[in-house]
């Protein structure tokens, strides 16, 4: 499965928009900024309009910035070094957020969005806002990966399956890398999760399975048989999909008793 940068950006926005933790963080940032009134807003706006202004700005900056950043990073990652890709994504996010802030300031303060002095000042301020957005994004993404600290023994792969929509959760069948996402598949469907394949496999500890390709992991119970495709070993899963086995992992597949070839 190969997704376009636009599809990955939509997936990321969907994940963020449905995360209560993200909304709590966005509202918290907006409330703190609204109460403190940075960048002179405390002198020009009364408390209620100031809160609305900063909550609106916080939400638009976070969600639009995350979508733009994911799109640009996904589009450039196959062609450029990761550092260059990240810097380019950050620059594009800054430009888009500057345009959003200029438009909001036009509505609230009547400032012309084409005023060069205003644009330069806005672009400088966006650096601070972008930093807040980035820190919040990383923090909430880490919280999503952290299992609940409860005395009960977690079921296998619970920490991973919690990141899927409720209707798609179930026994883990396979994990497949696609760009910087992992496609997590159960009998109830599949969904993309923003993480590395190695991290997803670690979260799947407790499920009897193995990595069979640099981009694929399968649960042993999900393997229904094997076949050859132009000499290449393929695993036929219980849901009808075929997963390729790379030469590196053929011996591991044989040792696991998944093929007698």
mmCIF file of C-alpha atoms in Angstrom:
data_model
loop_
_atom_site.group_PDB
_atom_site.id
_atom_site.type_symbol
_atom_site.label_atom_id
_atom_site.label_comp_id
_atom_site.label_asym_id
_atom_site.label_seq_id
_atom_site.Cartn_x
_atom_site.Cartn_y
_atom_site.Cartn_z
ATOM 1 C CA UNK A 1 0.000 0.000 0.000
ATOM 2 C CA UNK A 2 1.537 3.345 -1.104
ATOM 3 C CA UNK A 3 -0.282 6.503 -0.070
ATOM 4 C CA UNK A 4 0.130 9.920 -1.647
ATOM 5 C CA UNK A 5 1.383 12.831 0.507
ATOM 6 C CA UNK A 6 -2.130 14.321 0.400
ATOM 7 C CA UNK A 7 -3.661 11.073 1.650
ATOM 8 C CA UNK A 8 -1.116 10.870 4.480
ATOM 9 C CA UNK A 9 -1.818 14.495 5.452
ATOM 10 C CA UNK A 10 -5.567 13.764 5.554
ATOM 11 C CA UNK A 11 -4.937 10.690 7.703
ATOM 12 C CA UNK A 12 -2.827 12.718 10.110
ATOM 13 C CA UNK A 13 -5.452 15.449 10.388
ATOM 14 C CA UNK A 14 -8.142 12.836 11.009
ATOM 15 C CA UNK A 15 -6.057 11.306 13.793
ATOM 16 C CA UNK A 16 -5.448 14.689 15.419
ATOM 17 C CA UNK A 17 -9.028 15.920 15.072
ATOM 18 C CA UNK A 18 -10.360 12.800 16.820
ATOM 19 C CA UNK A 19 -7.838 12.881 19.685
ATOM 20 C CA UNK A 20 -9.252 14.329 22.956
ATOM 21 C CA UNK A 21 -5.690 14.867 24.226
ATOM 22 C CA UNK A 22 -4.870 17.048 21.229
ATOM 23 C CA UNK A 23 -8.004 19.161 21.701
ATOM 24 C CA UNK A 24 -7.237 19.604 25.407
ATOM 25 C CA UNK A 25 -3.731 20.765 24.510
ATOM 26 C CA UNK A 26 -4.902 23.137 21.793
ATOM 27 C CA UNK A 27 -7.526 24.689 24.077
ATOM 28 C CA UNK A 28 -5.001 24.949 26.919
ATOM 29 C CA UNK A 29 -2.530 26.824 24.705
ATOM 30 C CA UNK A 30 -5.310 29.126 23.505
ATOM 31 C CA UNK A 31 -6.523 29.823 27.033
ATOM 32 C CA UNK A 32 -3.029 30.528 28.372
ATOM 33 C CA UNK A 33 -2.243 32.872 25.483
ATOM 34 C CA UNK A 34 -5.673 34.489 25.761
ATOM 35 C CA UNK A 35 -5.197 35.228 29.447
ATOM 36 C CA UNK A 36 -1.594 36.477 29.106
ATOM 37 C CA UNK A 37 -2.230 38.475 25.912
ATOM 38 C CA UNK A 38 1.157 38.175 24.149
ATOM 39 C CA UNK A 39 2.246 40.256 21.126
ATOM 40 C CA UNK A 40 0.266 43.276 22.322
ATOM 41 C CA UNK A 41 -3.157 41.637 22.182
ATOM 42 C CA UNK A 42 -3.705 42.441 25.863
ATOM 43 C CA UNK A 43 -3.668 46.151 24.949
ATOM 44 C CA UNK A 44 -5.980 45.906 21.944
ATOM 45 C CA UNK A 45 -8.561 43.260 22.874
ATOM 46 C CA UNK A 46 -10.868 42.852 25.847
ATOM 47 C CA UNK A 47 -10.698 39.490 27.687
ATOM 48 C CA UNK A 48 -13.447 37.559 25.851
ATOM 49 C CA UNK A 49 -12.451 38.576 22.286
ATOM 50 C CA UNK A 50 -8.825 37.949 23.230
ATOM 51 C CA UNK A 51 -9.625 34.388 24.374
ATOM 52 C CA UNK A 52 -11.590 33.709 21.175
ATOM 53 C CA UNK A 53 -8.745 35.167 19.101
ATOM 54 C CA UNK A 54 -6.070 32.955 20.663
ATOM 55 C CA UNK A 55 -8.159 29.776 20.744
ATOM 56 C CA UNK A 56 -8.983 30.262 17.045
ATOM 57 C CA UNK A 57 -5.347 30.980 16.253
ATOM 58 C CA UNK A 58 -4.100 28.034 18.323
ATOM 59 C CA UNK A 59 -6.480 25.570 16.649
ATOM 60 C CA UNK A 60 -5.863 26.780 13.094
ATOM 61 C CA UNK A 61 -2.085 26.889 13.609
ATOM 62 C CA UNK A 62 -1.915 23.403 15.075
ATOM 63 C CA UNK A 63 -4.184 21.535 12.688
ATOM 64 C CA UNK A 64 -3.271 23.366 9.480
ATOM 65 C CA UNK A 65 0.409 23.393 10.427
ATOM 66 C CA UNK A 66 0.371 19.643 11.132
ATOM 67 C CA UNK A 67 -1.369 18.910 7.832
ATOM 68 C CA UNK A 68 0.988 21.095 5.797
ATOM 69 C CA UNK A 69 4.048 19.737 7.591
ATOM 70 C CA UNK A 70 3.016 16.121 6.994
ATOM 71 C CA UNK A 71 2.251 16.800 3.327
ATOM 72 C CA UNK A 72 5.560 18.532 2.590
ATOM 73 C CA UNK A 73 7.623 16.044 4.604
ATOM 74 C CA UNK A 74 5.988 13.068 2.862
ATOM 75 C CA UNK A 75 6.424 14.621 -0.592
ATOM 76 C CA UNK A 76 10.106 15.491 -0.145
ATOM 77 C CA UNK A 77 11.321 12.636 2.044
ATOM 78 C CA UNK A 78 11.988 10.159 -0.820
ATOM 79 C CA UNK A 79 14.109 12.771 -2.651
ATOM 80 C CA UNK A 80 15.990 14.756 0.009
ATOM 81 C CA UNK A 81 17.911 14.100 3.254
ATOM 82 C CA UNK A 82 15.710 14.021 6.342
ATOM 83 C CA UNK A 83 17.200 17.226 7.808
ATOM 84 C CA UNK A 84 16.562 19.182 4.588
ATOM 85 C CA UNK A 85 13.043 17.735 4.379
ATOM 86 C CA UNK A 86 12.282 18.768 7.964
ATOM 87 C CA UNK A 87 13.615 22.303 7.426
ATOM 88 C CA UNK A 88 11.615 22.655 4.206
ATOM 89 C CA UNK A 89 8.459 21.409 5.937
ATOM 90 C CA UNK A 90 9.016 23.887 8.788
ATOM 91 C CA UNK A 91 9.499 26.749 6.310
ATOM 92 C CA UNK A 92 6.284 25.884 4.466
ATOM 93 C CA UNK A 93 4.382 25.640 7.756
ATOM 94 C CA UNK A 94 5.718 29.066 8.750
ATOM 95 C CA UNK A 95 4.595 30.621 5.451
ATOM 96 C CA UNK A 96 1.105 29.095 5.669
ATOM 97 C CA UNK A 97 0.685 30.107 9.318
ATOM 98 C CA UNK A 98 1.824 33.637 8.485
ATOM 99 C CA UNK A 99 -0.915 33.851 5.864
ATOM 100 C CA UNK A 100 -3.494 32.526 8.366
ATOM 101 C CA UNK A 101 -2.411 34.974 11.067
ATOM 102 C CA UNK A 102 -2.407 37.876 8.603
ATOM 103 C CA UNK A 103 -5.957 36.969 7.521
ATOM 104 C CA UNK A 104 -7.165 36.725 11.128
ATOM 105 C CA UNK A 105 -5.526 40.065 11.977
ATOM 106 C CA UNK A 106 -7.254 41.594 8.956
ATOM 107 C CA UNK A 107 -10.634 40.536 10.343
ATOM 108 C CA UNK A 108 -9.911 41.393 13.996
ATOM 109 C CA UNK A 109 -7.733 44.515 13.716
ATOM 110 C CA UNK A 110 -8.365 45.687 10.158
ATOM 111 C CA UNK A 111 -4.651 45.424 9.286
ATOM 112 C CA UNK A 112 -3.908 45.028 5.590
ATOM 113 C CA UNK A 113 -2.464 41.538 4.990
ATOM 114 C CA UNK A 114 -0.206 43.030 2.287
ATOM 115 C CA UNK A 115 1.491 45.519 4.640
ATOM 116 C CA UNK A 116 5.223 44.533 4.428
ATOM 117 C CA UNK A 117 6.012 45.637 7.980
ATOM 118 C CA UNK A 118 3.071 43.686 9.336
ATOM 119 C CA UNK A 119 3.989 40.602 7.304
ATOM 120 C CA UNK A 120 7.593 40.640 8.562
ATOM 121 C CA UNK A 121 6.449 41.056 12.157
ATOM 122 C CA UNK A 122 3.869 38.315 11.697
ATOM 123 C CA UNK A 123 6.443 35.945 10.197
ATOM 124 C CA UNK A 124 8.751 36.567 13.187
ATOM 125 C CA UNK A 125 5.952 35.883 15.660
ATOM 126 C CA UNK A 126 4.973 32.734 13.792
ATOM 127 C CA UNK A 127 8.372 31.275 14.710
ATOM 128 C CA UNK A 128 7.293 31.256 18.352
ATOM 129 C CA UNK A 129 3.850 29.881 17.517
ATOM 130 C CA UNK A 130 5.354 27.154 15.311
ATOM 131 C CA UNK A 131 7.673 26.142 18.155
ATOM 132 C CA UNK A 132 4.684 25.805 20.516
ATOM 133 C CA UNK A 133 2.819 23.759 17.912
ATOM 134 C CA UNK A 134 5.811 21.470 17.323
ATOM 135 C CA UNK A 135 6.443 20.879 21.036
ATOM 136 C CA UNK A 136 2.740 20.204 21.625
ATOM 137 C CA UNK A 137 2.570 17.812 18.663
ATOM 138 C CA UNK A 138 5.572 15.781 19.861
ATOM 139 C CA UNK A 139 4.333 15.762 23.460
ATOM 140 C CA UNK A 140 0.851 14.518 22.575
ATOM 141 C CA UNK A 141 2.248 11.949 20.139
ATOM 142 C CA UNK A 142 4.405 10.555 22.961
ATOM 143 C CA UNK A 143 1.379 10.471 25.285
ATOM 144 C CA UNK A 144 -0.525 8.440 22.686
ATOM 145 C CA UNK A 145 2.298 5.875 22.655
ATOM 146 C CA UNK A 146 2.455 5.518 26.447
ATOM 147 C CA UNK A 147 0.457 2.572 27.850
ATOM 148 C CA UNK A 148 -1.889 3.250 30.751
ATOM 149 C CA UNK A 149 -0.210 2.718 34.119
ATOM 150 C CA UNK A 150 -2.660 0.258 35.658
ATOM 151 C CA UNK A 151 -2.109 -2.758 37.914
ATOM 152 C CA UNK A 152 -3.767 -5.027 35.345
ATOM 153 C CA UNK A 153 -1.610 -6.960 32.920
ATOM 154 C CA UNK A 154 -2.204 -5.443 29.476
ATOM 155 C CA UNK A 155 -3.371 -7.722 26.699
ATOM 156 C CA UNK A 156 -0.941 -8.289 23.806
ATOM 157 C CA UNK A 157 -0.571 -5.255 21.527
ATOM 158 C CA UNK A 158 -3.071 -3.172 23.546
ATOM 159 C CA UNK A 159 -0.774 -0.138 23.394
ATOM 160 C CA UNK A 160 -0.790 -0.375 19.607
ATOM 161 C CA UNK A 161 -4.445 -1.306 19.070
ATOM 162 C CA UNK A 162 -5.594 1.663 21.186
ATOM 163 C CA UNK A 163 -4.390 3.864 18.338
ATOM 164 C CA UNK A 164 -6.921 2.355 15.939
ATOM 165 C CA UNK A 165 -10.583 3.389 15.631
ATOM 166 C CA UNK A 166 -12.758 1.249 17.892
ATOM 167 C CA UNK A 167 -14.472 -0.458 14.969
ATOM 168 C CA UNK A 168 -11.133 -1.644 13.541
ATOM 169 C CA UNK A 169 -9.632 -3.124 16.717
ATOM 170 C CA UNK A 170 -9.177 -6.870 16.998
ATOM 171 C CA UNK A 171 -6.534 -9.613 16.873
ATOM 172 C CA UNK A 172 -3.431 -8.301 15.161
ATOM 173 C CA UNK A 173 -2.818 -9.767 11.693
ATOM 174 C CA UNK A 174 0.022 -7.730 10.220
ATOM 175 C CA UNK A 175 2.073 -4.527 10.320
ATOM 176 C CA UNK A 176 3.308 -2.910 7.114
ATOM 177 C CA UNK A 177 5.500 0.180 6.736
ATOM 178 C CA UNK A 178 4.373 2.910 4.341
ATOM 179 C CA UNK A 179 6.506 6.062 4.329
ATOM 180 C CA UNK A 180 6.690 7.148 7.991
ATOM 181 C CA UNK A 181 3.413 5.402 8.849
ATOM 182 C CA UNK A 182 2.595 1.802 9.751
ATOM 183 C CA UNK A 183 -0.514 0.113 8.379
ATOM 184 C CA UNK A 184 -1.972 -1.911 11.264
ATOM 185 C CA UNK A 185 -4.335 -4.657 10.090
ATOM 186 C CA UNK A 186 -6.858 -6.708 12.080
ATOM 187 C CA UNK A 187 -9.804 -8.865 10.892
ATOM 188 C CA UNK A 188 -11.922 -5.709 11.231
ATOM 189 C CA UNK A 189 -9.886 -3.557 8.853
ATOM 190 C CA UNK A 190 -6.709 -1.513 8.755
ATOM 191 C CA UNK A 191 -5.573 1.986 9.630
ATOM 192 C CA UNK A 192 -2.378 4.033 9.396
ATOM 193 C CA UNK A 193 -0.497 4.921 12.578
ATOM 194 C CA UNK A 194 2.257 7.535 12.632
ATOM 195 C CA UNK A 195 5.319 5.614 13.884
ATOM 196 C CA UNK A 196 8.248 3.505 12.738
ATOM 197 C CA UNK A 197 7.759 -0.174 11.987
ATOM 198 C CA UNK A 198 10.341 -1.105 14.642
ATOM 199 C CA UNK A 199 8.354 0.804 17.283
ATOM 200 C CA UNK A 200 5.104 -0.859 16.190
ATOM 201 C CA UNK A 201 6.727 -4.304 16.415
ATOM 202 C CA UNK A 202 7.937 -3.467 19.918
ATOM 203 C CA UNK A 203 4.392 -2.492 20.916
ATOM 204 C CA UNK A 204 3.180 -5.805 19.474
ATOM 205 C CA UNK A 205 5.276 -7.723 22.017
ATOM 206 C CA UNK A 206 3.139 -10.545 23.369
ATOM 207 C CA UNK A 207 1.646 -11.412 19.987
ATOM 208 C CA UNK A 208 3.197 -14.524 18.463
ATOM 209 C CA UNK A 209 4.585 -13.165 15.221
ATOM 210 C CA UNK A 210 7.726 -12.298 13.313
ATOM 211 C CA UNK A 211 9.176 -9.845 10.852
ATOM 212 C CA UNK A 212 9.314 -11.344 7.345
ATOM 213 C CA UNK A 213 10.455 -8.320 5.344
ATOM 214 C CA UNK A 214 11.981 -4.946 6.112
ATOM 215 C CA UNK A 215 8.488 -3.497 5.582
ATOM 216 C CA UNK A 216 6.293 -6.292 6.967
ATOM 217 C CA UNK A 217 5.553 -8.140 10.218
ATOM 218 C CA UNK A 218 2.901 -10.887 10.496
ATOM 219 C CA UNK A 219 1.198 -12.749 13.313
ATOM 220 C CA UNK A 220 1.770 -16.516 13.056
ATOM 221 C CA UNK A 221 -1.932 -17.204 13.563
ATOM 222 C CA UNK A 222 -2.686 -15.012 10.537
ATOM 223 C CA UNK A 223 -0.668 -17.169 8.107
ATOM 224 C CA UNK A 224 -2.933 -19.520 6.137
ATOM 225 C CA UNK A 225 -0.333 -20.837 3.711
ATOM 226 C CA UNK A 226 2.497 -20.000 1.313
ATOM 227 C CA UNK A 227 3.031 -19.728 -2.411
ATOM 228 C CA UNK A 228 5.695 -18.705 -4.908
ATOM 229 C CA UNK A 229 5.479 -15.634 -7.130
ATOM 230 C CA UNK A 230 8.237 -15.679 -9.769
ATOM 231 C CA UNK A 231 10.385 -17.605 -7.315
ATOM 232 C CA UNK A 232 9.673 -15.271 -4.417
ATOM 233 C CA UNK A 233 8.189 -16.731 -1.247
ATOM 234 C CA UNK A 234 4.825 -15.206 -0.303
ATOM 235 C CA UNK A 235 2.739 -15.732 2.831
ATOM 236 C CA UNK A 236 -1.007 -16.013 2.262
ATOM 237 C CA UNK A 237 -2.847 -14.473 5.235
ATOM 238 C CA UNK A 238 -6.251 -15.445 6.567
ATOM 239 C CA UNK A 239 -7.781 -12.269 5.112
ATOM 240 C CA UNK A 240 -6.619 -13.184 1.602
ATOM 241 C CA UNK A 241 -3.639 -10.844 1.354
ATOM 242 C CA UNK A 242 -0.176 -11.953 0.251
ATOM 243 C CA UNK A 243 2.851 -10.706 2.185
ATOM 244 C CA UNK A 244 6.310 -11.049 0.555
ATOM 245 C CA UNK A 245 9.188 -12.714 2.425
ATOM 246 C CA UNK A 246 12.605 -11.225 1.732
ATOM 247 C CA UNK A 247 15.692 -13.432 1.502
ATOM 248 C CA UNK A 248 16.962 -12.086 4.823
ATOM 249 C CA UNK A 249 13.976 -13.528 6.665
ATOM 250 C CA UNK A 250 13.404 -16.815 4.791
ATOM 251 C CA UNK A 251 15.311 -18.851 7.395
ATOM 252 C CA UNK A 252 13.301 -17.237 10.238
ATOM 253 C CA UNK A 253 10.065 -18.122 8.419
ATOM 254 C CA UNK A 254 11.226 -21.734 8.035
ATOM 255 C CA UNK A 255 12.301 -21.923 11.689
ATOM 256 C CA UNK A 256 8.855 -20.670 12.690
ATOM 257 C CA UNK A 257 7.316 -23.601 10.801
ATOM 258 C CA UNK A 258 5.429 -21.366 8.386
ATOM 259 C CA UNK A 259 6.868 -23.138 5.331
ATOM 260 C CA UNK A 260 8.596 -26.412 4.621
ATOM 261 C CA UNK A 261 10.322 -25.178 1.466
#
